[in-house]
Amino acid sequence: MTYFSRVKAQLQEYLSKSAIEKVYQAYLLGEQAHQGQMRSTGEPYITHPVAVVGILAHMRMDAETLIAAILHDVLEDTDTDKATIVKRFGKNVAELVDGVSKLTQMKFETRAQAQAENFRKMVLAMAKDIRVIIIKLADRLHNMRTLDAVPLHKQQRTARETLEIYAPIANRLGMHTFRLELEDLGLRFLYPTRYRILSEAVKRSKSSRRKVIKVIEKAINSALTRSQVPFEKILGREKRVYSIYRKMRSKRLPFSQIMDIYGFRIIVKDIDACYRALGAVHNLYKPVPERFKDYIAIPKANGYQSLHTTLFGPYGDPIEIQIRSIEMEHIAESGIAAHWLYKSARETASETQIRARQWLKGLLDLQQKAGTSIEFIENVKIDLFPEEVYVFSPKGAIFELPAGSTVIDFAYAVHSDIGNTCVAAKINRKLAPLSSTLSNGQTVEVITSAHAGPNPVWLNFAVTGKAKSTIRNYLKRLRSKEAIALGKHLLSNALPVALRKIPKRKIAALLESYQYKHIEDLYESIGLGNQIALVVAQRLIGKTTFPETLDTQQKHPLVIKGSEGMVISYAECCRPIPGDPIMGVLQENKGIVVHVEQCKNIEKIRMHSEKCVPLRWEDHIERRFDVDLQITLTNKPGALAALTSAIANADANIDNISLSRREGFYYLIYLTISVFDRAHLARVMRLARNTKMVVKIVRQKS
Ligand code: MN
């Protein structure tokens, strides 16, 4: 006898022999994997997955679900890996097990309401296959049933998580039976005293209510018979402890007033009979106005269908009546899981899965038309249209981001300052690029540095509006700051006298004529290359020419440090490097573009000297610059390898390489490498020539 015998008879009620054999094979694997592990109850660990299978088999879930349920803890707790499950039970089962493991790993830590809601959404979003959630709920239900055995502090945490996360999810999926039991168990372990007092009170009131219930039940029975409404059964409903507790708290009602309400459920064959039964009971006792609800015409958010009405009872106490068909009763009990119950023999699990999703989607459409529950749409659309991704901060706060978001979006979602100063990130404690796309359930940590700033490259992979606009704004502000400084420098150089010696009114008049509010606007415009410093200077002084200007400019060339930001750029045509004689050209909206002095592209512009800015390199520049090389190589094996290793030995980086035509004994290649300066480049070229493979090597300028 194995523990499998605990569920075997149940499986035989609805599964084929071969399906049962597969579940048994999974049992054998699970039993072996969990060998030696014990539960807190003292039983072997395998009894837990077997019990979970029992719960799911009771709901008539398919074989794949049961196999995954047997194995639901092996990835987390044993050496068994996903590949083994794929090999033995197929990809579907492996994905289910993997999904359940991921949910198990998530820890719900803070108690904020919004947090709980996000957590619920995340659970739904993580499960691509709804069966993952059904297994997880069954797992949680069995753990709650056996919670007595675990230490007190763990009881409390699990109970809270059950009430705040799992019971609402069961509710959302319409799994009523699960929800009720999860709630009662949750209350029992979270608030043991309240639970005990309430359940004792319920028990005491039971005996006194029994007689009244009998009387009413009999009256309903004969009213239905008199009206010739065929019915399946009439049930006197017992109130659940948790629902009493919730009503006492939310409606601030005393226990006695809640217990004074009697509840009945009438189960009939079809919809027609529902409405006829309603007529019959309204005939029997007077209905309480405005308490009638037609959840058949407009089902509840979770698919629940029923008629609800309240009547004035024979002893003055209200009677709540629910009327529904047999099928509605199934749906009301198991919700989404009921779809597996109606699964035909030929249908595959994925078809049922699709149907269950369609069922949810159908509800969504209906809700949208009825316009009743925005909350529902918000929550279920997560599941149907996975457009969002949920991730944790290191402290356990949950962030909701659009699907496809990257680390940079997360950083800006936390705070603009975090985004603006981030330099690196960790996903699940491992370093990851800022461009990494996030997926559900990851923990993301952003590493910042006080002196860092946004990089324009980030705009290529930022997804959220917040990240994009904050980066853009930052860069715009930075550019404008730099442009102002450059413009001021250029204007000062263009003037024969110091800027501060120019009368205020002259400056004011000039600003007026350009329609600028502040002098900074003028500087910025000059810095960006939209105004020419010399022209502005002439207008300020009132002379048409002042020959000394050019001299002044030559005497004070602008120093290029290599660390300039957004208003100084390096021409792609000639790719200047430190050591090259250089010349700046003002270009509209770009500021200064640095060219090699002899660059052919600026030959004509050099005639318009007001657009040219004399420049010189700073003495020590600590960055690399790109240069283009054209190399003729011998057409021999290993020639390219010899060349690239020579370049590496010379401490230059290769950024780009393109091979060109082969011409007999030679072939031509183009390289972009980065070097510090001309001396460095000369060393690279010398080492390259030394390989004897290089026939010719020249630097390309324009
Ligand atoms: Mn488990």
XYZ file of C-alpha atoms and ligand atoms in Angstrom:
703
model
C 0.000 0.000 0.000
C 1.250 3.430 -0.912
C -0.175 6.855 -0.162
C -1.445 6.847 -3.742
C -4.301 4.611 -2.605
C -5.711 7.661 -0.790
C -6.809 9.122 -4.124
C -6.970 6.137 -6.452
C -10.690 5.427 -6.041
C -11.470 9.093 -6.671
C -9.490 9.071 -9.924
C -11.249 5.914 -11.070
C -14.539 7.778 -10.903
C -13.706 9.862 -13.958
C -10.256 9.214 -15.452
C -9.206 6.564 -17.968
C -6.910 3.713 -16.922
C -3.985 5.138 -18.896
C -4.476 8.582 -17.360
C -4.488 7.087 -13.861
C -1.299 5.182 -14.703
C 0.398 8.444 -15.681
C -0.655 10.107 -12.437
C 0.710 7.060 -10.619
C 4.052 7.369 -12.453
C 4.203 10.979 -11.310
C 3.421 9.806 -7.802
C 6.387 7.402 -7.918
C 8.720 10.173 -9.074
C 7.393 12.543 -6.405
C 7.645 9.964 -3.663
C 11.233 9.216 -4.568
C 12.133 12.904 -4.853
C 10.643 13.797 -1.471
C 12.094 10.654 0.145
C 13.051 11.366 3.736
C 11.282 14.766 3.893
C 8.631 15.155 6.570
C 5.799 17.605 7.028
C 5.300 19.450 10.317
C 2.383 17.093 10.904
C 4.880 14.215 11.169
C 3.665 12.526 8.005
C 5.959 11.862 5.007
C 6.049 14.890 2.699
C 4.442 13.046 -0.237
C 1.136 12.949 1.660
C 0.795 16.694 0.991
C 0.908 16.579 -2.831
C -1.342 13.519 -2.717
C -3.883 15.484 -0.673
C -3.664 18.354 -3.179
C -4.430 15.848 -5.942
C -7.430 14.718 -3.871
C -8.794 18.260 -3.709
C -8.324 18.742 -7.466
C -9.769 15.335 -8.350
C -12.835 16.249 -6.330
C -13.222 19.146 -8.772
C -12.702 16.728 -11.682
C -9.580 18.465 -12.936
C -7.761 16.866 -15.877
C -4.814 14.460 -15.673
C -2.173 17.086 -16.537
C -3.306 19.177 -13.617
C -3.160 16.198 -11.269
C 0.314 15.147 -12.459
C 1.562 18.704 -11.977
C -0.087 18.757 -8.544
C 1.777 15.596 -7.473
C 5.031 17.236 -8.562
C 4.220 20.785 -7.481
C 6.954 21.017 -4.848
C 9.730 18.976 -6.459
C 11.417 21.854 -8.294
C 11.464 23.970 -5.163
C 12.347 21.332 -2.574
C 14.185 18.467 -4.299
C 16.933 17.751 -6.844
C 14.475 17.008 -9.632
C 14.811 19.513 -12.471
C 12.422 20.835 -15.078
C 14.078 18.883 -17.899
C 13.266 15.605 -16.143
C 9.608 16.583 -15.902
C 9.528 17.617 -19.561
C 11.059 14.295 -20.572
C 8.731 12.159 -18.532
C 5.438 14.055 -18.518
C 5.669 16.593 -21.319
C 6.086 20.328 -21.622
C 2.598 21.276 -20.389
C 3.053 19.531 -17.051
C 6.547 20.991 -16.652
C 5.228 24.509 -17.308
C 2.473 24.012 -14.762
C 4.942 22.833 -12.108
C 7.277 25.689 -12.937
C 4.424 28.196 -12.675
C 3.369 26.904 -9.265
C 6.984 27.002 -8.023
C 7.326 30.631 -9.103
C 4.181 31.573 -7.190
C 5.468 29.704 -4.151
C 8.714 31.644 -4.231
C 6.961 34.995 -4.130
C 6.719 36.384 -0.649
C 4.075 38.858 0.289
C 5.547 41.173 2.875
C 3.878 44.491 3.485
C 0.251 44.898 4.410
C -0.768 47.982 2.483
C -4.070 47.566 0.689
C -2.741 48.681 -2.671
C 0.125 46.283 -2.233
C -2.223 43.364 -1.670
C -4.185 44.311 -4.775
C -1.046 44.525 -6.880
C 0.122 41.238 -5.482
C -3.130 39.585 -6.499
C -2.775 41.030 -9.979
C 0.771 39.795 -10.151
C -0.281 36.273 -9.216
C -2.845 36.339 -12.002
C -0.439 37.862 -14.479
C 2.257 35.304 -13.756
C 0.078 32.364 -14.545
C -0.111 31.977 -18.306
C -2.139 28.835 -17.686
C -5.080 29.286 -15.315
C -4.520 25.759 -14.008
C -1.393 27.054 -12.258
C -3.603 29.158 -10.024
C -6.068 26.354 -9.441
C -3.213 24.073 -8.301
C -1.773 26.846 -6.140
C -5.151 27.418 -4.495
C -5.545 23.689 -3.795
C -2.006 23.636 -2.380
C -2.836 26.581 -0.146
C -6.115 24.996 0.933
C -4.383 21.835 2.078
C -1.675 23.822 3.849
C -4.387 25.788 5.650
C -6.172 22.598 6.647
C -2.969 21.335 8.241
C -1.761 24.654 9.614
C -2.168 23.480 13.210
C 1.172 21.729 12.991
C 3.358 24.711 12.078
C 4.812 27.286 14.527
C 2.558 30.142 15.608
C 4.314 33.024 13.825
C 4.213 31.083 10.565
C 0.532 30.352 11.090
C -0.172 34.068 11.354
C 1.764 34.973 8.245
C 0.233 32.222 6.135
C -3.262 33.027 7.414
C -2.884 36.708 6.597
C -1.595 35.950 3.135
C -4.515 33.586 2.623
C -7.085 36.213 3.605
C -5.469 39.053 1.705
C -4.292 37.299 -1.423
C -5.581 33.805 -2.039
C -9.201 34.007 -0.866
C -9.814 37.121 -3.040
C -8.236 35.341 -6.012
C -10.495 32.326 -5.467
C -13.381 34.775 -5.322
C -12.318 36.462 -8.526
C -12.175 33.130 -10.305
C -15.590 32.268 -8.937
C -14.257 29.369 -6.853
C -16.734 29.876 -4.092
C -16.218 26.652 -2.156
C -12.473 27.293 -2.004
C -12.974 30.872 -0.997
C -15.316 30.069 1.896
C -12.998 27.463 3.345
C -9.898 29.604 2.880
C -11.627 32.498 4.627
C -12.822 30.480 7.602
C -9.416 28.859 8.052
C -7.716 32.215 7.603
C -9.806 33.796 10.333
C -9.283 30.795 12.598
C -5.477 31.081 12.488
C -5.179 34.855 12.302
C -7.649 35.663 15.112
C -8.142 32.401 17.042
C -10.155 33.994 19.873
C -12.603 35.867 17.657
C -13.027 32.742 15.598
C -13.764 30.570 18.652
C -16.285 32.984 20.183
C -18.140 33.392 16.890
C -18.268 29.726 16.003
C -19.547 28.842 19.489
C -22.260 31.479 19.130
C -23.192 30.059 15.726
C -23.420 26.583 17.235
C -25.646 27.794 20.109
C -28.031 29.633 17.819
C -28.312 26.626 15.556
C -30.625 24.631 17.824
C -32.985 27.540 18.397
C -33.161 28.230 14.673
C -33.822 24.680 13.642
C -37.560 24.834 14.220
C -38.029 28.100 12.310
C -35.995 26.775 9.395
C -38.169 23.643 9.220
C -41.339 25.726 9.088
C -40.097 28.041 6.336
C -38.633 25.208 4.295
C -41.954 23.394 4.359
C -43.811 26.534 3.325
C -41.493 27.130 0.358
C -41.795 23.499 -0.658
C -45.574 23.608 -0.836
C -45.589 27.047 -2.524
C -43.397 25.654 -5.345
C -45.528 22.541 -5.647
C -48.715 24.612 -5.732
C -47.309 26.728 -8.577
C -46.094 23.579 -10.336
C -42.458 24.644 -10.417
C -40.255 21.558 -10.662
C -37.277 21.912 -8.292
C -34.243 19.815 -7.389
C -33.813 20.765 -3.764
C -34.297 23.406 -1.104
C -31.307 24.044 1.149
C -31.315 25.868 4.461
C -28.086 27.869 4.314
C -25.709 27.952 7.249
C -23.834 31.178 7.732
C -20.063 30.919 7.518
C -18.119 32.279 10.450
C -16.016 34.550 8.270
C -18.994 36.101 6.510
C -20.616 36.843 9.882
C -17.349 38.377 11.044
C -17.068 40.505 7.931
C -20.678 41.717 8.169
C -20.285 42.618 11.837
C -17.215 44.658 10.979
C -18.301 46.314 7.729
C -21.934 46.975 8.588
C -21.314 47.421 12.337
C -24.116 45.045 13.147
C -24.386 43.015 16.350
C -24.127 39.245 16.073
C -27.802 38.683 16.912
C -28.999 40.884 14.064
C -26.945 39.015 11.519
C -28.103 35.661 12.821
C -31.727 36.767 12.648
C -31.560 36.464 8.901
C -32.502 33.081 7.508
C -30.986 31.899 4.254
C -32.367 29.405 1.738
C -31.238 28.193 -1.636
C -33.621 26.757 -4.226
C -31.996 24.664 -6.958
C -34.076 24.165 -10.105
C -33.529 22.658 -13.534
C -33.276 25.662 -15.841
C -33.477 29.430 -16.156
C -37.198 29.434 -16.830
C -37.798 27.550 -13.586
C -35.667 30.129 -11.733
C -38.010 32.988 -12.599
C -41.098 30.882 -11.942
C -39.751 29.880 -8.529
C -39.160 33.551 -7.818
C -42.803 34.300 -8.557
C -43.876 31.487 -6.267
C -41.883 32.680 -3.243
C -42.906 36.312 -3.789
C -46.439 34.995 -3.588
C -45.674 33.195 -0.361
C -44.095 36.042 1.636
C -43.988 39.738 0.884
C -40.654 40.754 -0.723
C -38.535 43.490 0.863
C -38.498 46.356 -1.678
C -35.275 46.949 -3.590
C -33.639 43.801 -2.362
C -34.262 41.801 -5.520
C -31.161 41.178 -7.627
C -31.092 39.461 -11.014
C -27.601 38.001 -11.363
C -28.869 35.740 -14.134
C -29.426 38.596 -16.564
C -26.304 40.377 -15.321
C -23.883 37.882 -13.770
C -21.529 38.973 -11.012
C -17.981 39.903 -11.834
C -16.746 36.375 -11.239
C -19.384 34.666 -13.333
C -21.751 33.946 -10.488
C -25.367 33.630 -11.612
C -28.435 33.464 -9.372
C -31.575 35.307 -8.381
C -31.438 36.970 -4.955
C -34.428 38.193 -3.044
C -35.298 39.007 0.553
C -38.721 38.273 2.041
C -40.509 39.296 5.215
C -40.613 35.987 7.137
C -43.509 34.614 9.172
C -41.920 35.694 12.487
C -40.915 39.122 11.283
C -37.337 38.120 10.492
C -36.050 38.591 6.956
C -35.488 35.540 4.747
C -32.785 35.668 2.082
C -33.471 33.445 -0.896
C -31.134 32.393 -3.718
C -32.612 30.691 -6.765
C -30.412 29.060 -9.412
C -30.092 26.174 -11.866
C -27.930 23.080 -11.321
C -25.304 24.360 -13.726
C -25.261 27.781 -12.068
C -24.756 25.978 -8.794
C -21.679 24.212 -10.218
C -20.257 27.463 -11.491
C -21.020 29.159 -8.190
C -19.073 26.482 -6.350
C -16.055 25.932 -8.545
C -16.076 28.955 -10.893
C -13.445 28.674 -13.528
C -12.564 25.153 -12.430
C -16.053 24.015 -13.422
C -14.958 24.213 -17.027
C -12.792 21.170 -16.588
C -15.787 19.359 -15.220
C -17.716 19.802 -18.448
C -14.760 18.872 -20.548
C -15.593 16.261 -23.144
C -13.380 13.207 -23.594
C -11.971 14.335 -26.939
C -11.105 17.826 -25.892
C -7.484 18.539 -24.985
C -6.492 20.470 -21.901
C -5.477 23.514 -23.906
C -8.911 23.673 -25.508
C -10.482 23.691 -22.099
C -7.981 26.316 -21.064
C -9.020 28.435 -24.037
C -12.665 27.935 -23.140
C -12.044 28.950 -19.539
C -10.330 32.079 -20.768
C -13.185 32.779 -23.128
C -15.512 32.404 -20.231
C -13.567 35.060 -18.339
C -13.422 37.229 -21.433
C -17.144 36.815 -21.968
C -17.685 38.099 -18.478
C -15.475 41.024 -19.252
C -17.478 41.998 -22.334
C -20.653 41.635 -20.397
C -19.359 43.783 -17.588
C -18.237 46.413 -20.024
C -21.663 46.547 -21.586
C -23.410 46.556 -18.246
C -20.901 49.118 -17.019
C -21.161 47.831 -13.496
C -17.757 46.890 -12.305
C -14.728 48.852 -13.358
C -12.791 47.121 -10.661
C -13.468 43.800 -12.275
C -12.322 44.954 -15.667
C -9.178 46.364 -14.147
C -8.390 43.106 -12.473
C -9.327 40.506 -14.991
C -7.854 42.239 -17.964
C -4.468 41.552 -16.396
C -5.122 37.930 -16.901
C -6.559 38.197 -20.360
C -4.408 40.900 -21.826
C -1.047 40.667 -20.150
C -0.089 44.258 -20.770
C 1.545 44.872 -17.448
C 4.513 43.518 -15.631
C 4.899 43.458 -11.844
C 8.252 43.611 -10.123
C 9.520 44.035 -6.583
C 11.849 46.609 -5.111
C 14.478 45.122 -2.759
C 12.208 46.090 0.167
C 9.274 44.161 -1.281
C 7.234 47.065 -2.666
C 5.484 46.152 -5.900
C 5.724 48.272 -9.031
C 3.356 47.986 -11.947
C 4.887 48.795 -15.329
C 3.790 48.346 -18.929
C 4.898 45.043 -20.454
C 8.260 45.412 -22.161
C 9.530 47.880 -19.567
C 13.221 47.843 -18.824
C 15.353 48.468 -15.748
C 15.581 52.145 -16.682
C 11.758 52.434 -16.558
C 11.759 50.812 -13.142
C 14.421 53.257 -11.904
C 12.322 56.236 -13.013
C 9.160 54.647 -11.580
C 10.837 54.523 -8.169
C 11.905 58.169 -8.353
C 13.146 60.616 -10.966
C 16.353 61.115 -8.980
C 16.984 57.383 -8.899
C 16.526 57.272 -12.651
C 18.736 60.296 -13.272
C 21.615 58.919 -11.210
C 21.438 55.207 -11.955
C 24.561 53.512 -13.203
C 23.876 49.781 -12.850
C 21.236 47.344 -11.680
C 20.689 43.923 -10.216
C 17.835 41.629 -11.170
C 17.261 38.895 -8.616
C 20.603 39.872 -7.057
C 22.559 39.441 -10.283
C 24.060 42.351 -12.185
C 22.046 43.126 -15.289
C 22.231 45.786 -18.015
C 19.977 48.836 -17.669
C 18.368 47.804 -20.949
C 17.170 44.418 -19.579
C 13.478 43.773 -20.118
C 11.644 42.995 -16.881
C 9.431 40.019 -16.231
C 6.850 39.326 -13.562
C 8.011 38.639 -10.025
C 11.598 39.813 -10.418
C 13.302 41.778 -7.675
C 15.040 44.807 -9.144
C 17.702 46.839 -7.400
C 19.066 50.046 -8.864
C 22.609 51.176 -8.119
C 23.078 54.931 -8.250
C 26.013 57.310 -8.214
C 25.601 60.911 -7.120
C 27.574 62.302 -10.067
C 25.986 60.237 -12.790
C 23.491 61.633 -15.273
C 21.136 60.273 -17.922
C 22.639 58.973 -21.119
C 20.904 59.815 -24.424
C 21.257 56.104 -25.328
C 18.666 55.310 -22.643
C 15.986 56.791 -24.850
C 16.432 53.772 -27.113
C 15.132 51.354 -24.519
C 13.015 53.403 -22.134
C 9.356 52.443 -22.559
C 7.338 54.470 -20.066
C 6.353 58.037 -20.714
C 7.728 59.055 -17.351
C 11.216 57.710 -18.033
C 11.333 59.145 -21.543
C 10.144 62.614 -20.664
C 12.358 62.857 -17.579
C 15.439 61.819 -19.563
C 14.567 64.245 -22.357
C 13.974 67.104 -19.963
C 17.221 66.437 -18.172
C 19.191 66.360 -21.411
C 17.460 69.496 -22.635
C 18.313 71.353 -19.452
C 21.894 70.123 -19.608
C 22.222 71.131 -23.250
C 20.824 74.535 -22.557
C 23.201 74.995 -19.601
C 26.166 74.031 -21.715
C 25.008 76.145 -24.624
C 24.715 79.190 -22.340
C 28.274 78.746 -21.069
C 29.654 78.270 -24.575
C 27.677 81.185 -25.987
C 28.947 83.500 -23.289
C 32.509 82.433 -23.983
C 32.105 82.959 -27.735
C 30.535 86.377 -27.346
C 33.232 87.533 -24.904
C 35.898 86.437 -27.356
C 34.195 88.249 -30.208
C 34.055 91.543 -28.333
C 36.998 93.958 -28.332
C 36.091 95.039 -24.768
C 34.987 93.112 -21.696
C 31.329 92.185 -21.685
C 30.702 93.903 -18.353
C 31.952 97.234 -19.782
C 29.106 97.386 -22.258
C 26.311 99.678 -21.074
C 23.191 97.933 -19.749
C 20.848 99.840 -22.035
C 22.726 98.643 -25.115
C 22.313 95.072 -24.035
C 18.642 95.670 -23.248
C 18.063 97.220 -26.667
C 19.771 94.314 -28.372
C 17.722 91.715 -26.461
C 14.609 93.633 -27.373
C 15.467 93.586 -31.057
C 16.088 89.824 -30.978
C 12.987 89.366 -28.783
C 14.879 87.618 -26.021
C 13.819 88.026 -22.401
C 17.140 87.268 -20.738
C 20.743 87.559 -21.745
C 20.976 83.768 -21.165
C 18.596 83.220 -24.067
C 21.014 85.088 -26.293
C 23.994 83.112 -24.988
C 22.142 79.867 -25.545
C 21.318 80.813 -29.084
C 24.947 81.662 -29.793
C 26.143 78.461 -28.118
C 23.807 76.354 -30.231
C 25.141 77.969 -33.393
C 21.910 79.797 -34.201
C 23.385 83.268 -33.784
C 26.832 84.297 -34.843
C 28.878 85.755 -32.007
C 30.698 88.215 -34.247
C 27.467 89.643 -35.639
C 26.017 90.021 -32.168
C 29.215 91.689 -31.012
C 29.138 94.157 -33.883
C 25.567 95.099 -33.094
C 26.462 95.643 -29.468
C 29.408 97.872 -30.207
C 27.815 99.601 -33.150
C 30.819 99.267 -35.433
C 30.774 97.218 -38.580
C 34.285 95.893 -38.242
C 36.888 95.706 -35.563
C 39.973 94.104 -36.939
C 41.400 93.226 -33.561
C 38.604 90.674 -33.000
C 40.072 87.854 -35.011
C 43.366 88.340 -33.250
C 41.662 88.197 -29.883
C 39.981 84.997 -30.935
C 43.240 83.471 -32.087
C 44.864 84.452 -28.823
C 42.177 82.734 -26.780
C 41.170 79.597 -28.557
C 38.515 77.511 -26.910
C 40.028 74.582 -25.048
C 38.643 71.157 -25.892
C 38.790 68.791 -22.940
C 37.148 65.759 -24.470
C 34.557 65.726 -21.687
C 32.283 68.260 -23.340
C 28.642 67.399 -23.329
C 25.960 68.250 -25.732
C 26.983 71.368 -27.603
C 30.406 70.206 -28.724
C 30.615 67.187 -30.982
C 33.270 65.562 -33.139
C 32.940 65.409 -36.902
C 32.409 61.934 -38.293
C 34.075 62.824 -41.568
C 37.582 63.461 -40.278
C 37.413 62.069 -36.739
C 39.880 64.401 -34.993
C 42.020 63.025 -32.172
C 44.200 64.900 -29.664
C 47.360 66.046 -31.372
C 45.559 66.926 -34.616
C 45.305 70.644 -35.381
C 41.585 71.345 -35.096
C 38.976 73.903 -36.003
C 35.459 74.375 -34.699
C 32.525 75.067 -36.975
C 29.275 76.437 -35.621
C 26.356 74.495 -36.930
C 22.729 75.457 -36.337
C 21.188 73.782 -33.294
C 24.261 71.608 -32.850
C 26.733 74.067 -31.374
C 30.365 73.477 -32.263
C 31.442 70.571 -34.442
C 35.160 69.806 -34.125
C 36.963 69.069 -37.399
C 40.566 68.407 -38.317
C 41.865 71.725 -39.592
C 42.602 70.318 -43.048
C 39.282 68.528 -43.396
C 37.986 68.898 -46.953
C 34.422 69.316 -45.761
C 35.166 72.651 -44.117
C 37.280 74.188 -46.847
C 34.446 76.459 -47.984
C 33.151 77.301 -44.535
C 36.592 78.541 -43.580
C 35.968 81.500 -45.879
C 33.158 82.574 -43.533
C 35.404 83.068 -40.594
C 32.512 84.160 -38.330
C 31.292 80.554 -38.345
C 34.680 79.195 -37.386
C 35.913 78.964 -33.834
C 39.603 78.514 -33.085
C 40.131 75.502 -30.843
C 42.955 73.746 -29.123
C 43.208 70.459 -27.284
C 43.788 70.420 -23.584
C 47.131 68.913 -22.609
C 45.974 65.772 -20.902
C 42.827 64.137 -22.129
C 41.710 60.937 -20.521
C 39.361 59.547 -23.093
C 39.510 57.603 -26.299
C 38.534 58.886 -29.731
C 37.519 56.910 -32.770
C 39.645 56.908 -35.919
C 39.169 55.140 -39.220
C 41.959 53.094 -40.758
C 42.289 51.650 -44.205
C 44.583 48.638 -44.295
C 45.865 46.494 -47.124
C 46.587 42.986 -45.838
C 48.408 40.053 -47.371
C 45.928 37.390 -48.400
C 47.322 34.719 -46.078
C 45.705 32.598 -43.381
C 46.022 34.219 -40.001
C 46.716 37.673 -41.405
C 43.642 39.255 -39.888
C 44.233 37.541 -36.551
C 47.813 38.843 -36.484
C 46.564 42.354 -37.198
C 43.834 42.376 -34.569
C 46.118 40.993 -31.888
C 48.724 43.655 -32.760
C 46.036 46.292 -32.274
C 44.975 44.761 -28.991
C 48.607 44.624 -27.843
C 48.863 48.323 -28.528
C 45.944 48.889 -26.119
C 43.527 50.130 -28.779
C 39.905 48.982 -29.003
C 38.403 47.797 -32.242
C 34.900 49.276 -32.635
C 34.099 48.220 -36.132
C 35.624 46.119 -38.848
C 34.581 45.645 -42.446
C 36.329 43.494 -45.016
C 36.457 44.747 -48.513
C 37.400 43.229 -51.818
C 40.159 40.686 -52.219
C 42.586 41.522 -54.978
C 44.813 38.557 -55.691
C 47.494 38.577 -53.060
C 45.959 41.379 -51.017
C 42.728 42.453 -49.500
C 41.476 45.668 -48.119
C 39.873 46.161 -44.724
C 38.378 49.128 -42.939
C 38.740 49.419 -39.196
C 37.393 51.856 -36.661
C 39.534 51.814 -33.552
C 39.614 54.027 -30.504
C 42.841 55.608 -29.336
C 43.905 58.282 -26.865
C 45.849 60.564 -29.226
C 48.128 60.786 -32.244
C 51.100 59.300 -30.427
C 48.981 56.339 -29.461
C 47.747 55.978 -33.025
C 51.313 56.056 -34.344
C 52.220 53.225 -31.960
C 49.241 51.171 -33.117
C 50.183 51.655 -36.748
C 53.806 50.745 -36.083
C 52.883 47.531 -34.288
C 50.472 46.658 -37.084
C 53.174 47.120 -39.708
C 55.541 44.972 -37.664
C 53.313 41.966 -38.210
C 54.606 41.819 -41.810
C 51.072 41.023 -42.878
C 50.230 44.674 -43.412
C 51.214 46.039 -46.775
C 49.811 49.490 -46.220
C 48.062 51.247 -43.372
C 46.623 54.749 -43.585
C 44.366 56.864 -41.443
C 41.279 58.009 -43.301
C 40.202 61.608 -43.077
C 36.933 62.352 -44.819
Mn 2.808 22.555 -1.494
